[in-house]
Coordinates of C-alpha atoms in Angstrom, one line a residue:
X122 CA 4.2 -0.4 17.8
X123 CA 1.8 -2.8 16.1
X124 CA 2.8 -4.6 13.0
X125 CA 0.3 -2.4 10.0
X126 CA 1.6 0.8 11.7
X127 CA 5.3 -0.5 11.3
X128 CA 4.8 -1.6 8.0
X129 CA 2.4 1.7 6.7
X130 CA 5.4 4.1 8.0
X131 CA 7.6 2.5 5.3
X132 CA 5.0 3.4 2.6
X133 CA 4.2 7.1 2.3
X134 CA 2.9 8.7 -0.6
X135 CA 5.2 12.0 -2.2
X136 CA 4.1 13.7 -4.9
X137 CA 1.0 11.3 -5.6
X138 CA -1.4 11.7 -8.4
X139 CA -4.9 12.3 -7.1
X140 CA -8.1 13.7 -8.9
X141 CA -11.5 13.7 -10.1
X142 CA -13.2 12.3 -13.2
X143 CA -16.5 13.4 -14.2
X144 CA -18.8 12.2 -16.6
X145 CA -22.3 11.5 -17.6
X146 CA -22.8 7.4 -18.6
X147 CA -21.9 5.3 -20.4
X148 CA -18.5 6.4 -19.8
X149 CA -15.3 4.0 -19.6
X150 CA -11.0 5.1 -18.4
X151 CA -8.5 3.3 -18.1
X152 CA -5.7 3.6 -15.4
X153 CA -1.8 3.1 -17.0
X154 CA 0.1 5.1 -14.4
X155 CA 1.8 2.0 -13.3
X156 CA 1.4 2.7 -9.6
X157 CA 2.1 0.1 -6.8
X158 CA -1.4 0.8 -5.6
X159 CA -4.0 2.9 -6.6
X160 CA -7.7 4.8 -4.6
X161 CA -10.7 4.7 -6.5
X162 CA -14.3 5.8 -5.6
X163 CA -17.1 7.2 -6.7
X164 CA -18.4 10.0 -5.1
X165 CA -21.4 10.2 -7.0
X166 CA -23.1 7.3 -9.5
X167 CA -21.7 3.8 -9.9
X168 CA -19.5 1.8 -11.4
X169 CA -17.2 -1.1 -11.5
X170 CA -13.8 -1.9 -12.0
X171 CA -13.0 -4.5 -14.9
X172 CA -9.5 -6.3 -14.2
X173 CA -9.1 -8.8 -16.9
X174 CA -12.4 -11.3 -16.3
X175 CA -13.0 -10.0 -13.1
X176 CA -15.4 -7.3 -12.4
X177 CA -15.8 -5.5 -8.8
X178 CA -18.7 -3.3 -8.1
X179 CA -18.3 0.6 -6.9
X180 CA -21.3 1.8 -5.2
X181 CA -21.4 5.2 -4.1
X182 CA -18.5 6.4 -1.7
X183 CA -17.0 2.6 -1.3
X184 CA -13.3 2.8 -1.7
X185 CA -11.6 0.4 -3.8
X186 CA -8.0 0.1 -3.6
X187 CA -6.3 -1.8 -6.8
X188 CA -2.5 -3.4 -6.6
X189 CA 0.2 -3.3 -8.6
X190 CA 1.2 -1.6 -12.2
X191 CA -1.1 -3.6 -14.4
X192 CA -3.4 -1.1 -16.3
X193 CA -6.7 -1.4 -15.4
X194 CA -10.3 -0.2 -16.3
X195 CA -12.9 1.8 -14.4
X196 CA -16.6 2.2 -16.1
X197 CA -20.0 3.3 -15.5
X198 CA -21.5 -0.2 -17.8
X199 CA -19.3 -3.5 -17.3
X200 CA -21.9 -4.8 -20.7
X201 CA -21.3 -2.0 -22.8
X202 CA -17.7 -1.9 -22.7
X203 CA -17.9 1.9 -23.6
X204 CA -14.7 3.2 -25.3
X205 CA -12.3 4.8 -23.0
X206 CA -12.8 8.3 -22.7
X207 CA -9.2 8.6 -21.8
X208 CA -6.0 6.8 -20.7
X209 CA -4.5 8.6 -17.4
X210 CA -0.9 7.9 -17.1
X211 CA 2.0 8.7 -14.8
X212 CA 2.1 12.2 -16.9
X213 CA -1.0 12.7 -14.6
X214 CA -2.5 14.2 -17.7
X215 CA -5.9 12.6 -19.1
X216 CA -6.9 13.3 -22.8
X217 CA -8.4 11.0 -25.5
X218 CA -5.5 9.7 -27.8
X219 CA -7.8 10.4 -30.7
X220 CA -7.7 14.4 -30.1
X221 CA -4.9 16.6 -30.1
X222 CA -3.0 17.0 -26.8
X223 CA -3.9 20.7 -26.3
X224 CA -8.0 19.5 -26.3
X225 CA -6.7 17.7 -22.6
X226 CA -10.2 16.9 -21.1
X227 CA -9.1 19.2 -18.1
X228 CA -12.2 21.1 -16.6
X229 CA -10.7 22.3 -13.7
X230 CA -8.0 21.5 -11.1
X231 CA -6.8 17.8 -11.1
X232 CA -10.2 17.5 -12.9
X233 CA -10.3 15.4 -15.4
X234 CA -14.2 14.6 -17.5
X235 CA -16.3 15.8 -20.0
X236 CA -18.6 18.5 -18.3
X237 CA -18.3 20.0 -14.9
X238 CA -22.4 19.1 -14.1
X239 CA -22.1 15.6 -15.0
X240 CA -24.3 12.6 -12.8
X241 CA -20.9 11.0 -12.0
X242 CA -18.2 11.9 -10.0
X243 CA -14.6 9.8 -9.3
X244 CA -12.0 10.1 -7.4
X245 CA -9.0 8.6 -7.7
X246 CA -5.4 8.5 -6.4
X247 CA -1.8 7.1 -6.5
X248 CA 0.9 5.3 -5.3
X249 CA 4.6 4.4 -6.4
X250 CA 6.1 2.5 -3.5
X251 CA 9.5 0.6 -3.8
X252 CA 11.1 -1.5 -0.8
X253 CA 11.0 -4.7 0.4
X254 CA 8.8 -4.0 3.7
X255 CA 6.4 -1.7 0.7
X256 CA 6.5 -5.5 -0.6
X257 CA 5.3 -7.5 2.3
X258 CA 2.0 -5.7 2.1
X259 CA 1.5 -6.1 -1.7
X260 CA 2.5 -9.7 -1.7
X261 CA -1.1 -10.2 1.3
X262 CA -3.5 -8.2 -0.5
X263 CA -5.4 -9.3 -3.2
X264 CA -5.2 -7.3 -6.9
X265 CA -8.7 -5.6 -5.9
X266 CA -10.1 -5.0 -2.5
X267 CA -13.3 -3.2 -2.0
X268 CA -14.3 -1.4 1.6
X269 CA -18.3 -0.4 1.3
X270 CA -19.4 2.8 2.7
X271 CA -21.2 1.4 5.1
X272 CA -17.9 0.1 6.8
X273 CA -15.9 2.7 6.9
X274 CA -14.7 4.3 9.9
X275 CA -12.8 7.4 9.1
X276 CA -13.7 10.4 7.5
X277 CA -10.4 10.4 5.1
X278 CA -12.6 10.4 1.7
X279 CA -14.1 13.4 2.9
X280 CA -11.0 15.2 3.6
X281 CA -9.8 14.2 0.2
X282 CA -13.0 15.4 -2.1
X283 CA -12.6 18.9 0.0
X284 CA -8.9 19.8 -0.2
X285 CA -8.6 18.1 -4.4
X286 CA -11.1 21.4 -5.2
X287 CA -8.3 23.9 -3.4
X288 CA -5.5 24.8 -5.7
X289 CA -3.5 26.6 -2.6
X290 CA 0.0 26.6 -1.9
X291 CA 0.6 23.1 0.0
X292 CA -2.1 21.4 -2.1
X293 CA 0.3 18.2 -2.6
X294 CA 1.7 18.6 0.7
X295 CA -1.8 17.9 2.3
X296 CA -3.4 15.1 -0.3
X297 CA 0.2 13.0 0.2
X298 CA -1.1 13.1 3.7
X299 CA -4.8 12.5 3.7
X300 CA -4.2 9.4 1.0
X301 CA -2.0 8.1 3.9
X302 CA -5.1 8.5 6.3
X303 CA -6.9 7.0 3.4
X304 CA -4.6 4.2 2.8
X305 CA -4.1 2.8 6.2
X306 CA -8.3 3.4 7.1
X307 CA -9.2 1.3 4.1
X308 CA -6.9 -1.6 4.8
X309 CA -7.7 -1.6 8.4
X310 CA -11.5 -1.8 7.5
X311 CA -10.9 -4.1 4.8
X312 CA -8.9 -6.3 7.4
X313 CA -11.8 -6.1 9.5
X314 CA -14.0 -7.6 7.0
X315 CA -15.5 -11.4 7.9
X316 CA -14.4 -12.4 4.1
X317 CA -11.1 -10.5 3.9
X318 CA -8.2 -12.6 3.6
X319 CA -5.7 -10.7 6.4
X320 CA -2.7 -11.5 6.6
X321 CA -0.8 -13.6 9.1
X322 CA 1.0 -11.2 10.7
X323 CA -2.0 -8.9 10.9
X324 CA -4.4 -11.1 12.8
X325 CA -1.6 -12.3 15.2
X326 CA -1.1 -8.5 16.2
X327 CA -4.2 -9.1 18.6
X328 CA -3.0 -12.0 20.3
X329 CA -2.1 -12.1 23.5
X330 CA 0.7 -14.0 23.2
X331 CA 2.2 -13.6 19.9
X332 CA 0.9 -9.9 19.5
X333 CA 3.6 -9.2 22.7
X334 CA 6.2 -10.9 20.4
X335 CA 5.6 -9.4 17.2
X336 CA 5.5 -5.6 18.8
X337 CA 8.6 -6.3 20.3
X338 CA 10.3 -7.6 17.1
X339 CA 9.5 -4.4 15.0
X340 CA 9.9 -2.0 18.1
X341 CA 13.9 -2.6 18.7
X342 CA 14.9 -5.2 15.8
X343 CA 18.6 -4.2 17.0
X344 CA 18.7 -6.1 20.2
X345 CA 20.0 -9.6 20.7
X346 CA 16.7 -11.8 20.6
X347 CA 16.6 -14.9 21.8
X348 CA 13.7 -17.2 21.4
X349 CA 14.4 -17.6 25.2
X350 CA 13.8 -13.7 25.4
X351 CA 11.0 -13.3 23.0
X352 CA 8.9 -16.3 24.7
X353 CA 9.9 -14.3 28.2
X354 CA 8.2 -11.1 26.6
X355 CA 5.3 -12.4 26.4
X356 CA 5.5 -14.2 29.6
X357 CA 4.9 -17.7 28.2
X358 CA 7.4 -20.8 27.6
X359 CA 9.9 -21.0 24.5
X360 CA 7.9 -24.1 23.3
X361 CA 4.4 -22.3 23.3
X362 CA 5.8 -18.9 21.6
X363 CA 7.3 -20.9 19.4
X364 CA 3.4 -23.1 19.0
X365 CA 1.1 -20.3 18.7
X366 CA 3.6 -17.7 16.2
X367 CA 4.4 -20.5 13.7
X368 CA 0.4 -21.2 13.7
X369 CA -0.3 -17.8 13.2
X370 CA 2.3 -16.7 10.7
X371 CA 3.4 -19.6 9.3
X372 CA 6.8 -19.4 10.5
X373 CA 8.5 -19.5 13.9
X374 CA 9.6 -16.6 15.3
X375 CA 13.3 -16.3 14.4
X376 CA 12.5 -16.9 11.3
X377 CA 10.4 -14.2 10.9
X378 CA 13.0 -12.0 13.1
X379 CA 15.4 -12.6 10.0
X380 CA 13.6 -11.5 7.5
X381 CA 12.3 -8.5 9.0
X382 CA 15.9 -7.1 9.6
X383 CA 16.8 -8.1 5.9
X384 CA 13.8 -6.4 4.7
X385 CA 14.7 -3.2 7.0
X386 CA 18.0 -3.7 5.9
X387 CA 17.7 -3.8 1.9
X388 CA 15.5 -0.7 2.1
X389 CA 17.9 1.1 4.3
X390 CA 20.7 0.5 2.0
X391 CA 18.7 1.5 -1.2
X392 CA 17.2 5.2 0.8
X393 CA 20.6 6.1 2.8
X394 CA 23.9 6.9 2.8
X395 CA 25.1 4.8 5.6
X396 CA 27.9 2.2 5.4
X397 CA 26.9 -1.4 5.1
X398 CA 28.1 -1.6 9.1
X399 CA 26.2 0.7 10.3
X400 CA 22.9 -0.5 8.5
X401 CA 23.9 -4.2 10.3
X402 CA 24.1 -2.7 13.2
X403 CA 21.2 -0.7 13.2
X404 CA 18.9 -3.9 11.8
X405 CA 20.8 -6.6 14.8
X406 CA 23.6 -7.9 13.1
X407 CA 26.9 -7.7 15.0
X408 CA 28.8 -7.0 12.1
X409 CA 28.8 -6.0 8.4
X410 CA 30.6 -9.1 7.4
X411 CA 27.5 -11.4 9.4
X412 CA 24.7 -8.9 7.9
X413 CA 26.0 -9.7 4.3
X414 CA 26.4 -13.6 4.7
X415 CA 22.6 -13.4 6.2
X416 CA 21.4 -10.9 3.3
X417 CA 23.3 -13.0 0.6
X418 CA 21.4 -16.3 1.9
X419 CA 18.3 -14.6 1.5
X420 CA 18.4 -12.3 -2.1
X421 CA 21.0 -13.7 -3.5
X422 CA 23.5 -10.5 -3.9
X423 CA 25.7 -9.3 -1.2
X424 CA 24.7 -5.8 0.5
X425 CA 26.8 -3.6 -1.6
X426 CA 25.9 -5.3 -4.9
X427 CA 21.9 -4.8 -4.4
X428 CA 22.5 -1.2 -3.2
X429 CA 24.5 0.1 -6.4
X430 CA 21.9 -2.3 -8.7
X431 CA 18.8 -0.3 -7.2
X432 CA 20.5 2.8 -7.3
X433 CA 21.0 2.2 -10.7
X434 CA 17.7 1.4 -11.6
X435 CA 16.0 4.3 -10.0

């Protein structure tokens, strides 16, 4: 298993908000859902994304993807500044605080505008992702990335302006799924990109060397590695496995081993019942007792403390 399809099967979307704004210009939302990452693009017109003092350009069909909770602005005329038409929250209901809520600017299903003939068309869609693994993809990307139409290489943006129209049984079902496909298309394009900032552990996926190292690692965490065993993995000596990963990654590789099982283990703990033995076992620890002097090293908070403190906060 390569590293981005390890990491992208700990952050699946449930119950997402996705739909369409229309709207003739100048036109202005703003985006308060506080969702871990958010899908915009503009299926017809453009318009740019305003993110404090910066300012990203939408062109037709690119695909922006924003991160983290911050609110954050989406308009057809960066100059103007027109006043938000709305403010779309986690309610997932979008209406212009200055009218009364039953005037919602609702025009049809998970359609959100002003008329239903208007020159621009978004689309836009949500994620709330908690975990430490859902972290280690935040923490690499930058608050905006854009992927231009030009570059993309799956047909996922397609899928979703078909199936946002159909208000069938399974609707939410099916868009969870196709803003995965969207998701994990976008960020490999945008990985792809000669100017995108990947990181570490995503460009060292392809090498020859360290790629054979990092697959094994996420494939079976649980077993005993070694440096020794790693570095004979990938058919190479210990001391140039342990050269190339810590050039790559910026870390050598039982270091990173580490805190990949404390990152499985901390979201384990916080999305199962299993005892804090079984989850050591399970992430390569011999032990409960040697799983919570590692994890307590690392966060802080022994095993059993962070599991009842998340479990309290969600």
């Amino acid at each position: 298993m390569d590293t981005l399809t390890d990491v992208l099967n700990h952050i699946r979307s449930s119950g997402a908000l996705l739909g369409r704004t229309l709207a003739n210009p100048p036109w202005s939302a703003v985006f308060d859902e506080q969702a871990s990452l958010s899908l915009v693009s503009m299926l017809r017109g453009e318009a740019w994304i305003l993110d404090g003092a910066q300012v990203h350009a939408l062109r037709p069909r690119d695909i922006a993807v924003v991160v983290g909770p911050e609110p954050f602005e989406v308009t057809s005329d960066p100059d103007a500044r027109p006043a938000p038409m709305y403010v779309h929250t986690s309610t997932g209901i979008c209406f212009d605080d200055t009218l009364d809520p039953a005037e919602a600017l609702a025009l049809d299903v998970r359609t959100c505008g002003t008329r239903l003939d208007a020159d621009d068309t978004m689309l836009t869609g949500s994620y709330t992702v908690t975990g430490r693994i859902a972290d280690r993809l935040l923490s690499a990307l930058p608050r905006v990335l854009v992927v231009p139409h030009r570059t993309q290489r799956t047909a996922a943006l397609d899928l979703l302006e078909s199936e946002v129209l159909r208000d069938e049984p399974g609707q939410q079902a099916i868009l969870d799924r196709l803003l995965d496909l969207a998701l994990a298309g976008t960020l490999r394009d945008w990985f792809a990109l000669p100017d995108a900032e990947a990181p570490g552990w995503y460009a060292a996926t392809s090498d020859p060397v360290v790629g054979v190292a990092l697959a094994a690692i996420h494939d079976t965490p649980e077993r005993p590695w070694t440096i020794e065993l790693l570095a004979q993995k990938a058919h190479v000596s210990r001391p140039t496995l342990a050269r190339r990963f810590t050039e790559l990654l910026g870390e050598p590789p039982m270091s990173y081993l580490t805190s990949w099982r404390l990152c499985m283990a901390a979201d384990l703990l916080t999305r199962g019942d299993s005892t804090v033995e079984a989850v050591a076992h399970d992430v390569g620890y011999s032990s409960a007792y040697a799983l919570s002097t590692a994890f307590h090293r690392e966060y802080g908070v022994r095993p059993g403390q962070y599991r009842r403190t998340l479990n309290a906060v969600g």
